[in-house]
mmCIF file of C-alpha atoms in Angstrom:
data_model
loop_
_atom_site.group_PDB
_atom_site.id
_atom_site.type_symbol
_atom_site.label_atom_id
_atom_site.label_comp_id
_atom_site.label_asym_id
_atom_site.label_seq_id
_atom_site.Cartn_x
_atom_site.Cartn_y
_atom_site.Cartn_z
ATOM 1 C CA UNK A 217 -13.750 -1.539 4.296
ATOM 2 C CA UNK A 218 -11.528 1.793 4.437
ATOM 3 C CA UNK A 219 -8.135 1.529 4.122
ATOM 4 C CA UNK A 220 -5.445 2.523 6.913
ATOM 5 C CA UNK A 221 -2.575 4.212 5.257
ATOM 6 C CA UNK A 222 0.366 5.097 7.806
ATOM 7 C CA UNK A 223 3.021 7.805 7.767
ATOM 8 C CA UNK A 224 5.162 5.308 9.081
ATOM 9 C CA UNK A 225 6.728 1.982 7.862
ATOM 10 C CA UNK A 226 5.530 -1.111 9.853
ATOM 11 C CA UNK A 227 7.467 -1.405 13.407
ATOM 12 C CA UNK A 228 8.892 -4.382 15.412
ATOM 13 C CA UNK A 229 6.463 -4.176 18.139
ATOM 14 C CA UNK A 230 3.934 -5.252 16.259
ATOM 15 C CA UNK A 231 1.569 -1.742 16.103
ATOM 16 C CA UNK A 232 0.854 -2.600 12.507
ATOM 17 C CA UNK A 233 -0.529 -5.845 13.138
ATOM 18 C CA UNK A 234 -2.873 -4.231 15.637
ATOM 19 C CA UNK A 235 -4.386 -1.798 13.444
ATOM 20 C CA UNK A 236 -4.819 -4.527 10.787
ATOM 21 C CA UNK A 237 -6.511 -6.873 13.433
ATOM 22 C CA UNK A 238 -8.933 -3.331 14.201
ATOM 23 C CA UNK A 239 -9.195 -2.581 10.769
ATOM 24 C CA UNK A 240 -10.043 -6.341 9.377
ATOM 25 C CA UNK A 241 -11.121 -8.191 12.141
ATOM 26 C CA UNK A 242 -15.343 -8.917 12.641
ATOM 27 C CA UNK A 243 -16.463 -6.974 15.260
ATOM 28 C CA UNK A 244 -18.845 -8.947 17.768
ATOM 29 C CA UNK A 245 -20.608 -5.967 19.668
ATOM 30 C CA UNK A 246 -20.558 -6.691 23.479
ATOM 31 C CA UNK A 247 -21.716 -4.177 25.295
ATOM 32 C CA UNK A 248 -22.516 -0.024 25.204
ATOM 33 C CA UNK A 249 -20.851 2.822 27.577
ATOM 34 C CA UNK A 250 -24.042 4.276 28.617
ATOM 35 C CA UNK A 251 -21.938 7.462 29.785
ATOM 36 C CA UNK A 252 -20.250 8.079 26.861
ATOM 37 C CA UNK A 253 -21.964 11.497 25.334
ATOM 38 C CA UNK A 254 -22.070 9.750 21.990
ATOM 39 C CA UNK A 255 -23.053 5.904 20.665
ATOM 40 C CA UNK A 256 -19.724 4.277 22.087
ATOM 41 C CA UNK A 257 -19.611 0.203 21.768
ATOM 42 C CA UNK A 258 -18.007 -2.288 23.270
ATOM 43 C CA UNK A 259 -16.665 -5.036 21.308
ATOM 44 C CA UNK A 260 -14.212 -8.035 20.514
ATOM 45 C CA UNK A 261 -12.060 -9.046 17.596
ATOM 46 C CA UNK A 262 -11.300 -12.933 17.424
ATOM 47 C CA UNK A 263 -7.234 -12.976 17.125
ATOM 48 C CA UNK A 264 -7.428 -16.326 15.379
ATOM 49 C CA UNK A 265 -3.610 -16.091 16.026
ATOM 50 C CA UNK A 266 -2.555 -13.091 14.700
ATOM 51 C CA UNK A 267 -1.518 -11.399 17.656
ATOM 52 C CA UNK A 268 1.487 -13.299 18.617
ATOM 53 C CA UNK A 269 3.851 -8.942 17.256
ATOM 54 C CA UNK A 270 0.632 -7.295 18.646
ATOM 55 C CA UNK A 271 2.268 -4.264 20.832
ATOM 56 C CA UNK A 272 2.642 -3.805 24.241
ATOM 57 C CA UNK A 273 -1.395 -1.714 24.482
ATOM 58 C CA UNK A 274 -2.587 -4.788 22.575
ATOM 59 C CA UNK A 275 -1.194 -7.757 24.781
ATOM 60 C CA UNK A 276 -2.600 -5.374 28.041
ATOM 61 C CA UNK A 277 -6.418 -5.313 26.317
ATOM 62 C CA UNK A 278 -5.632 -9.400 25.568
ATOM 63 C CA UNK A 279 -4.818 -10.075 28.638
ATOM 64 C CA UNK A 280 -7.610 -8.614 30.554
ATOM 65 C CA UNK A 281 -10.169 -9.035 27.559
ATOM 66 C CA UNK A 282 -13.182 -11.068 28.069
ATOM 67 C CA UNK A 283 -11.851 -14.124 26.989
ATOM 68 C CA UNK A 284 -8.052 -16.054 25.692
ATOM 69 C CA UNK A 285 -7.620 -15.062 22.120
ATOM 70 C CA UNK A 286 -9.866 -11.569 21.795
ATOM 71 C CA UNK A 287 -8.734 -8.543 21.656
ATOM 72 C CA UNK A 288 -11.190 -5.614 23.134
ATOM 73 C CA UNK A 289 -11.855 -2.038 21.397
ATOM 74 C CA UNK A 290 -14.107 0.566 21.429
ATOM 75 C CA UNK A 291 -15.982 1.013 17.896
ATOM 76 C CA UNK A 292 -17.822 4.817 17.853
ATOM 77 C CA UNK A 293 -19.982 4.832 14.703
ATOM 78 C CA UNK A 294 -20.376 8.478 12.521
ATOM 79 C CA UNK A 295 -24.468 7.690 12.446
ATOM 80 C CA UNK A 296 -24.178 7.794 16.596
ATOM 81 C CA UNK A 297 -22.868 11.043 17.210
ATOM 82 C CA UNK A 298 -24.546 13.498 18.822
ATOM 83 C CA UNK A 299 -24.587 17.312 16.844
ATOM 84 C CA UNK A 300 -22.251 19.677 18.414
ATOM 85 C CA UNK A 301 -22.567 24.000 17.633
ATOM 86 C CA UNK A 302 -18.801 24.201 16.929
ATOM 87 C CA UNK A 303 -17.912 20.961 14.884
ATOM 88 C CA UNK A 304 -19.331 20.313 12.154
ATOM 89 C CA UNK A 305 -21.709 16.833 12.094
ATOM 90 C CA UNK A 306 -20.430 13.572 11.258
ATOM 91 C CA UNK A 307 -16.498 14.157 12.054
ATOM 92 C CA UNK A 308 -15.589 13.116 15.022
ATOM 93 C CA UNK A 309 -14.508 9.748 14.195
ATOM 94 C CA UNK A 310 -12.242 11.112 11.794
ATOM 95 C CA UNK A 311 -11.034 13.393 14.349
ATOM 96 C CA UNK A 312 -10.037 10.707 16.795
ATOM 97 C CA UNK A 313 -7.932 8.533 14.158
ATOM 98 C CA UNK A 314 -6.088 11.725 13.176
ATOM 99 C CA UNK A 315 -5.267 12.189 17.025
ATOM 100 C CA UNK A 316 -3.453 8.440 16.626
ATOM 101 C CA UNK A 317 -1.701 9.570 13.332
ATOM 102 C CA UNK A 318 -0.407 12.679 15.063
ATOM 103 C CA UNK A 319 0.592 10.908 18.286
ATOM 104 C CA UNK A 320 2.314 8.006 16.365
ATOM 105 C CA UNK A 321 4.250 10.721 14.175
ATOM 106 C CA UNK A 322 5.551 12.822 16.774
ATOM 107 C CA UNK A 323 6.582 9.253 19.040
ATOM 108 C CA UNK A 324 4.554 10.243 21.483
ATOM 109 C CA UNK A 325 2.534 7.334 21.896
ATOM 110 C CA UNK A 326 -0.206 8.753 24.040
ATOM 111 C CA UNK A 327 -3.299 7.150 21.839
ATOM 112 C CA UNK A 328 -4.034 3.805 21.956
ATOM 113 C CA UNK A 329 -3.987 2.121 18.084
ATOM 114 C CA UNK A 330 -6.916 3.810 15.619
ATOM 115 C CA UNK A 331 -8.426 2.841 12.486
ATOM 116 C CA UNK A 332 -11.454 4.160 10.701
ATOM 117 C CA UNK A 333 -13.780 1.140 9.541
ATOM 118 C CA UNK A 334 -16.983 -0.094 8.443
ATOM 119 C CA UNK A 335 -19.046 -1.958 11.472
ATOM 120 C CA UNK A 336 -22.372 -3.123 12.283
ATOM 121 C CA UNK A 337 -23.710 0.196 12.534
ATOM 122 C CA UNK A 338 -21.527 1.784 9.272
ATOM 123 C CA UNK A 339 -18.495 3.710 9.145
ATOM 124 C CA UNK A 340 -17.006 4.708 12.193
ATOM 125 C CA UNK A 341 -13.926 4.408 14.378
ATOM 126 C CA UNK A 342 -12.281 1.137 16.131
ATOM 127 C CA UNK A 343 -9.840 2.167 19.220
ATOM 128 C CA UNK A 344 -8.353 -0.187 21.060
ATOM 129 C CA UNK A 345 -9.149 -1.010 24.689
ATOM 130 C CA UNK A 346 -6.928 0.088 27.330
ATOM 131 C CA UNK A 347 -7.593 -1.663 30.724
ATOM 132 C CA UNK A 348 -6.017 1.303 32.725
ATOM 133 C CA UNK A 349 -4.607 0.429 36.217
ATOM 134 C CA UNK A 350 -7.253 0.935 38.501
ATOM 135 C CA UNK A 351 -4.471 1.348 40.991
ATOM 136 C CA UNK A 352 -3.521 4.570 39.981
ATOM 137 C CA UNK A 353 -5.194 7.336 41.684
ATOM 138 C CA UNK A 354 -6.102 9.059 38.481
ATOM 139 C CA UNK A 355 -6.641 12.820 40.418
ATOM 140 C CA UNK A 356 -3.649 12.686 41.814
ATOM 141 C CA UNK A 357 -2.076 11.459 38.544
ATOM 142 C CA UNK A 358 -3.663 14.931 37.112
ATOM 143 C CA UNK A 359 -1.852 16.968 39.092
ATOM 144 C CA UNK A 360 1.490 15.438 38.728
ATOM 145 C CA UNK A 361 4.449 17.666 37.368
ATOM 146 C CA UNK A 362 7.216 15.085 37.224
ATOM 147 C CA UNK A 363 5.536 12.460 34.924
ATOM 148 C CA UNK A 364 7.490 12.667 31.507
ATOM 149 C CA UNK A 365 4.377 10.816 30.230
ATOM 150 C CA UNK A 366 1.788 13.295 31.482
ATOM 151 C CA UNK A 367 3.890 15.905 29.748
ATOM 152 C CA UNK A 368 4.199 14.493 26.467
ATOM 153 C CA UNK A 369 -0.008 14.311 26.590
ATOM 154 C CA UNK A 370 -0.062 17.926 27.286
ATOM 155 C CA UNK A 371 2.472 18.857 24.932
ATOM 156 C CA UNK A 372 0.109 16.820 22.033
ATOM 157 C CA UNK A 373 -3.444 18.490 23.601
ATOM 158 C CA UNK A 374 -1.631 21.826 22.441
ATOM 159 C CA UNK A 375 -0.952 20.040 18.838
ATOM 160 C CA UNK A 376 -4.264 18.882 18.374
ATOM 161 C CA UNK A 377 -6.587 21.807 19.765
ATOM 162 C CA UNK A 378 -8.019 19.035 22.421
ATOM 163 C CA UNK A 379 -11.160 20.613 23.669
ATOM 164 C CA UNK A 380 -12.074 18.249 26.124
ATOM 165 C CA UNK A 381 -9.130 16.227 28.251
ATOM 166 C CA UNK A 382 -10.697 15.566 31.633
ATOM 167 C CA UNK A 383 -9.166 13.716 34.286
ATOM 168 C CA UNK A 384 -11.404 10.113 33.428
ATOM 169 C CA UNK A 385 -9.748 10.322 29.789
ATOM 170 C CA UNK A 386 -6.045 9.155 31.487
ATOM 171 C CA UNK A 387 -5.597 5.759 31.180
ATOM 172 C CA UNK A 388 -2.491 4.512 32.543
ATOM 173 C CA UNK A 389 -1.406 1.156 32.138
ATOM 174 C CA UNK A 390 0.546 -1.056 34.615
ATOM 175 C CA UNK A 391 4.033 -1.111 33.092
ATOM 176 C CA UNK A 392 4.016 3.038 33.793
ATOM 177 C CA UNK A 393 2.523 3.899 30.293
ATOM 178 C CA UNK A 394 -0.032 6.561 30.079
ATOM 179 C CA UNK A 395 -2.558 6.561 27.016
ATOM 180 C CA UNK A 396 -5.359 8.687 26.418
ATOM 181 C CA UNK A 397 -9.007 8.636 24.558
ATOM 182 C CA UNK A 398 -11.908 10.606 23.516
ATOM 183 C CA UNK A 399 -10.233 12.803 21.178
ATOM 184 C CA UNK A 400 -13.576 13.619 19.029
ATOM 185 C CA UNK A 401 -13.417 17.324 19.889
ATOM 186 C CA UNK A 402 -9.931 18.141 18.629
ATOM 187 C CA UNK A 403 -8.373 19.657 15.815
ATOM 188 C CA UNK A 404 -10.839 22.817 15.224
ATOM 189 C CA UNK A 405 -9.224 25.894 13.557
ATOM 190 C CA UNK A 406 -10.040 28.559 16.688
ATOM 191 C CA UNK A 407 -8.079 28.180 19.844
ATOM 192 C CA UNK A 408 -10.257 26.137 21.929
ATOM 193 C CA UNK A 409 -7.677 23.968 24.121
ATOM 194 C CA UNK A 410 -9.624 22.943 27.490
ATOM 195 C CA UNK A 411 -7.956 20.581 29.602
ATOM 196 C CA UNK A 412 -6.743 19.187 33.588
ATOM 197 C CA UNK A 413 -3.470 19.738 32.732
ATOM 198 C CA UNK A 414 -2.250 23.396 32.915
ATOM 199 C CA UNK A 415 0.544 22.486 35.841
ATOM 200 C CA UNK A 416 2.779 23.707 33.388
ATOM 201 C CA UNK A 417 1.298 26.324 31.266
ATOM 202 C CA UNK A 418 4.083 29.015 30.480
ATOM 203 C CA UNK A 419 6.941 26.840 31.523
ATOM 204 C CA UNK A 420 10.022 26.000 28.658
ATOM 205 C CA UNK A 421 9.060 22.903 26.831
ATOM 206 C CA UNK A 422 11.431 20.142 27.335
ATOM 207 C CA UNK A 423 13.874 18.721 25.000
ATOM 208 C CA UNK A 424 11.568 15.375 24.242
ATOM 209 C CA UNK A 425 8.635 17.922 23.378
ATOM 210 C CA UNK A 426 10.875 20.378 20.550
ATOM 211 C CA UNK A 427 12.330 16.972 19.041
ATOM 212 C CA UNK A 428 9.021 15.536 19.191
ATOM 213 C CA UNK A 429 7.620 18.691 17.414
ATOM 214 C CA UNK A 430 10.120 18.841 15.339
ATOM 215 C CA UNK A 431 9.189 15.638 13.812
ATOM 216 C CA UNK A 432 5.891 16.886 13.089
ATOM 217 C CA UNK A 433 6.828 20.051 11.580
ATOM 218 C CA UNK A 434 9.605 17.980 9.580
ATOM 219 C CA UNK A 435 6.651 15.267 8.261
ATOM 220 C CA UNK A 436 3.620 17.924 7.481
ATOM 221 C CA UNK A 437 6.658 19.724 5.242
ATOM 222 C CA UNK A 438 7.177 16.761 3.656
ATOM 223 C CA UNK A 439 4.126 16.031 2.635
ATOM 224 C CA UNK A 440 3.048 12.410 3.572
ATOM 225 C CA UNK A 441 1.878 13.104 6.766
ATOM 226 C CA UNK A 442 -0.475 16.089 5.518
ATOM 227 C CA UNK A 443 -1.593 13.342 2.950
ATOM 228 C CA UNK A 444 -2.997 10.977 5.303
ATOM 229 C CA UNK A 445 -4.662 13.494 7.543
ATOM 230 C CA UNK A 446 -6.344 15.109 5.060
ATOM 231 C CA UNK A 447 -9.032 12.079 4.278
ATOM 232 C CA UNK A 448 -9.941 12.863 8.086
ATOM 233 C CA UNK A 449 -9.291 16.673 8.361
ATOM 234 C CA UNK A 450 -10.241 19.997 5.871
ATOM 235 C CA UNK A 451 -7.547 21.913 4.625
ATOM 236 C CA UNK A 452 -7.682 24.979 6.883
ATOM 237 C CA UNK A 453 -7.857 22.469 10.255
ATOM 238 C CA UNK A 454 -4.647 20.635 8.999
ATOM 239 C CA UNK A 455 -3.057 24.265 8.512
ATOM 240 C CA UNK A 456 -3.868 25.732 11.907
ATOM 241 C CA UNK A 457 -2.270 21.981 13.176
ATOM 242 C CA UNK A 458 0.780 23.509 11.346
ATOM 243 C CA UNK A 459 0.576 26.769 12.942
ATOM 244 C CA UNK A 460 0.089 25.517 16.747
ATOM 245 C CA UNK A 461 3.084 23.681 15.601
ATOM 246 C CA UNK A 462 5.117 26.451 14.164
ATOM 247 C CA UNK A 463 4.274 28.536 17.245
ATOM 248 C CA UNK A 464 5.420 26.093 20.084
ATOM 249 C CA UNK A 465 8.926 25.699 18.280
ATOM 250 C CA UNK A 466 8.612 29.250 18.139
ATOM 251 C CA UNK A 467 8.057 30.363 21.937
ATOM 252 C CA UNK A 468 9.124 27.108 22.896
ATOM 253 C CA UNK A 469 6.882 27.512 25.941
ATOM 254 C CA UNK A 470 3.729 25.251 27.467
ATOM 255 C CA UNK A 471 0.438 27.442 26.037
ATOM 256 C CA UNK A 472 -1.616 29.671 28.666
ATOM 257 C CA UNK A 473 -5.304 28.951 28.896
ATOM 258 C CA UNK A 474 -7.659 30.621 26.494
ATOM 259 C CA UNK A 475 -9.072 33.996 27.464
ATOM 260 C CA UNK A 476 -12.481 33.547 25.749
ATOM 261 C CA UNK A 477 -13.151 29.974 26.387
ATOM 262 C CA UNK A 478 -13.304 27.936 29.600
ATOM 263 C CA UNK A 479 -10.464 26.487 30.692
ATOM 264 C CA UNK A 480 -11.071 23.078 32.381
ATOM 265 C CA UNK A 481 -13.891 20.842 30.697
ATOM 266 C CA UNK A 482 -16.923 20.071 32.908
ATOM 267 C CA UNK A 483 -17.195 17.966 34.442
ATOM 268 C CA UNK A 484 -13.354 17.856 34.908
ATOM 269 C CA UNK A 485 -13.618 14.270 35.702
#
């Protein structure tokens, strides 16, 4: 079993006891995501009554989960990914938990709880089903420019170098939150950010976004924050993080698209 270390002390709603339930809890493999570009599995986590602080992303996946007292999540084993030319093999996993630490950090909330753990298949990571509201047109949600939510997830794709945030990765949930997933392709050192969400590329970040930033740039200084990402990032990836960082305080602008690099991922759904 690896061990999740936080940047943060435990919280009231419960968001620790979630990633200890992920983190500890026997996975019984239910299914596969035959889309999903690499081995992504299905699974459930018998409570046994331990989610009674779970947060409000955990009592959504209970609710809808397959049956009263599991919890669903997604568990993406290192020996199922698929090689990639620009990241290097075996580190995606590690890439999506430091997504979570980042998002938790800055208060942005926009990934569902993420541990890294052993499973069936070996190490790997353990996400947290979100049951997204399949009420929400999730185009039209793309293309929004008055969602505080949507802004805060473009505002972290910036941070984290997201390569790959198509429309299908939005998963808003029916109390008005919006959570994201598949962040395996983020974090790499070049400027690579491809995403749905350039509505407002060049535009003055808000107030939410600085003091969120600010946050970051405040906890990589100090240390324990660079600490924990660095058993899932290299050196030089957790440094450009700190640059991206140091630059949006800086210009205090949304980022323009990359010259040299498509855009919008493709499919952008």
């Amino acid at each position: 079993m690896l061990e999740q270390k936080r940047s943060a002390p435990d919280d009231d709603d419960g968001e620790q006891a979630t990633l200890d339930l992920l983190a500890g809890g026997k996975l019984e493999i239910e299914g596969r995501l035959v889309d999903a570009s690499n081995a992504t599995l299905y699974c459930t986590i018998n409570s046994a009554g331990r989610d009674a602080r779970l947060p409000r992303a955990a009592k959504n996946a209970k609710a809808t989960g397959p049956a009263p007292g599991q919890v669903a999540c997604v568990y993406k084993p290192i020996a199922g990914e698929r090689p990639l030319w620009d990241f290097p093999m075996g580190t995606l996993a590690g890439r999506e938990v430091a997504a979570y630490v980042v998002s938790r950090a800055a208060g942005w909330d926009v990934v569902p709880p993420t541990v890294m753990r052993d499973g069936p298949f070996g190490p790997g990571m353990c996400q947290l089903w979100i049951d997204h509201d399949a009420d929400v047109d999730l185009i039209a949600l793309s293309r929004r420019t008055d969602h505080a939510g949507l802004r805060d997830m473009a505002v972290f794709d910036a941070v984290v170098n997201n390569a790959d945030r198509k429309i299908g990765h939005l998963l808003p949930v029916a109390d008005g939150h919006l959570y994201g997933c598949d962040h395996g392709v983020c974090f790499a050192e070049d400027y690579k950010l491809r995403t749905v969400l350039w509505q407002w590329r060049g535009k003055t970040l808000p107030r939410r976004s600085l003091e969120a930033l600010r946050r970051l740039d405040t906890q990589l200084s100090e240390g324990a924050l660079e600490a924990e990402l660095s058993s899932l990032l290299t050196a030089s990836e957790i440094a450009a993080t700190k640059i991206r960082i140091e630059t949006l305080l800086k210009h205090r602008v949304h980022p323009y698209p990359p010259s040299d690099w498509p855009a919008v991922p493709w499919p952008p759904v």
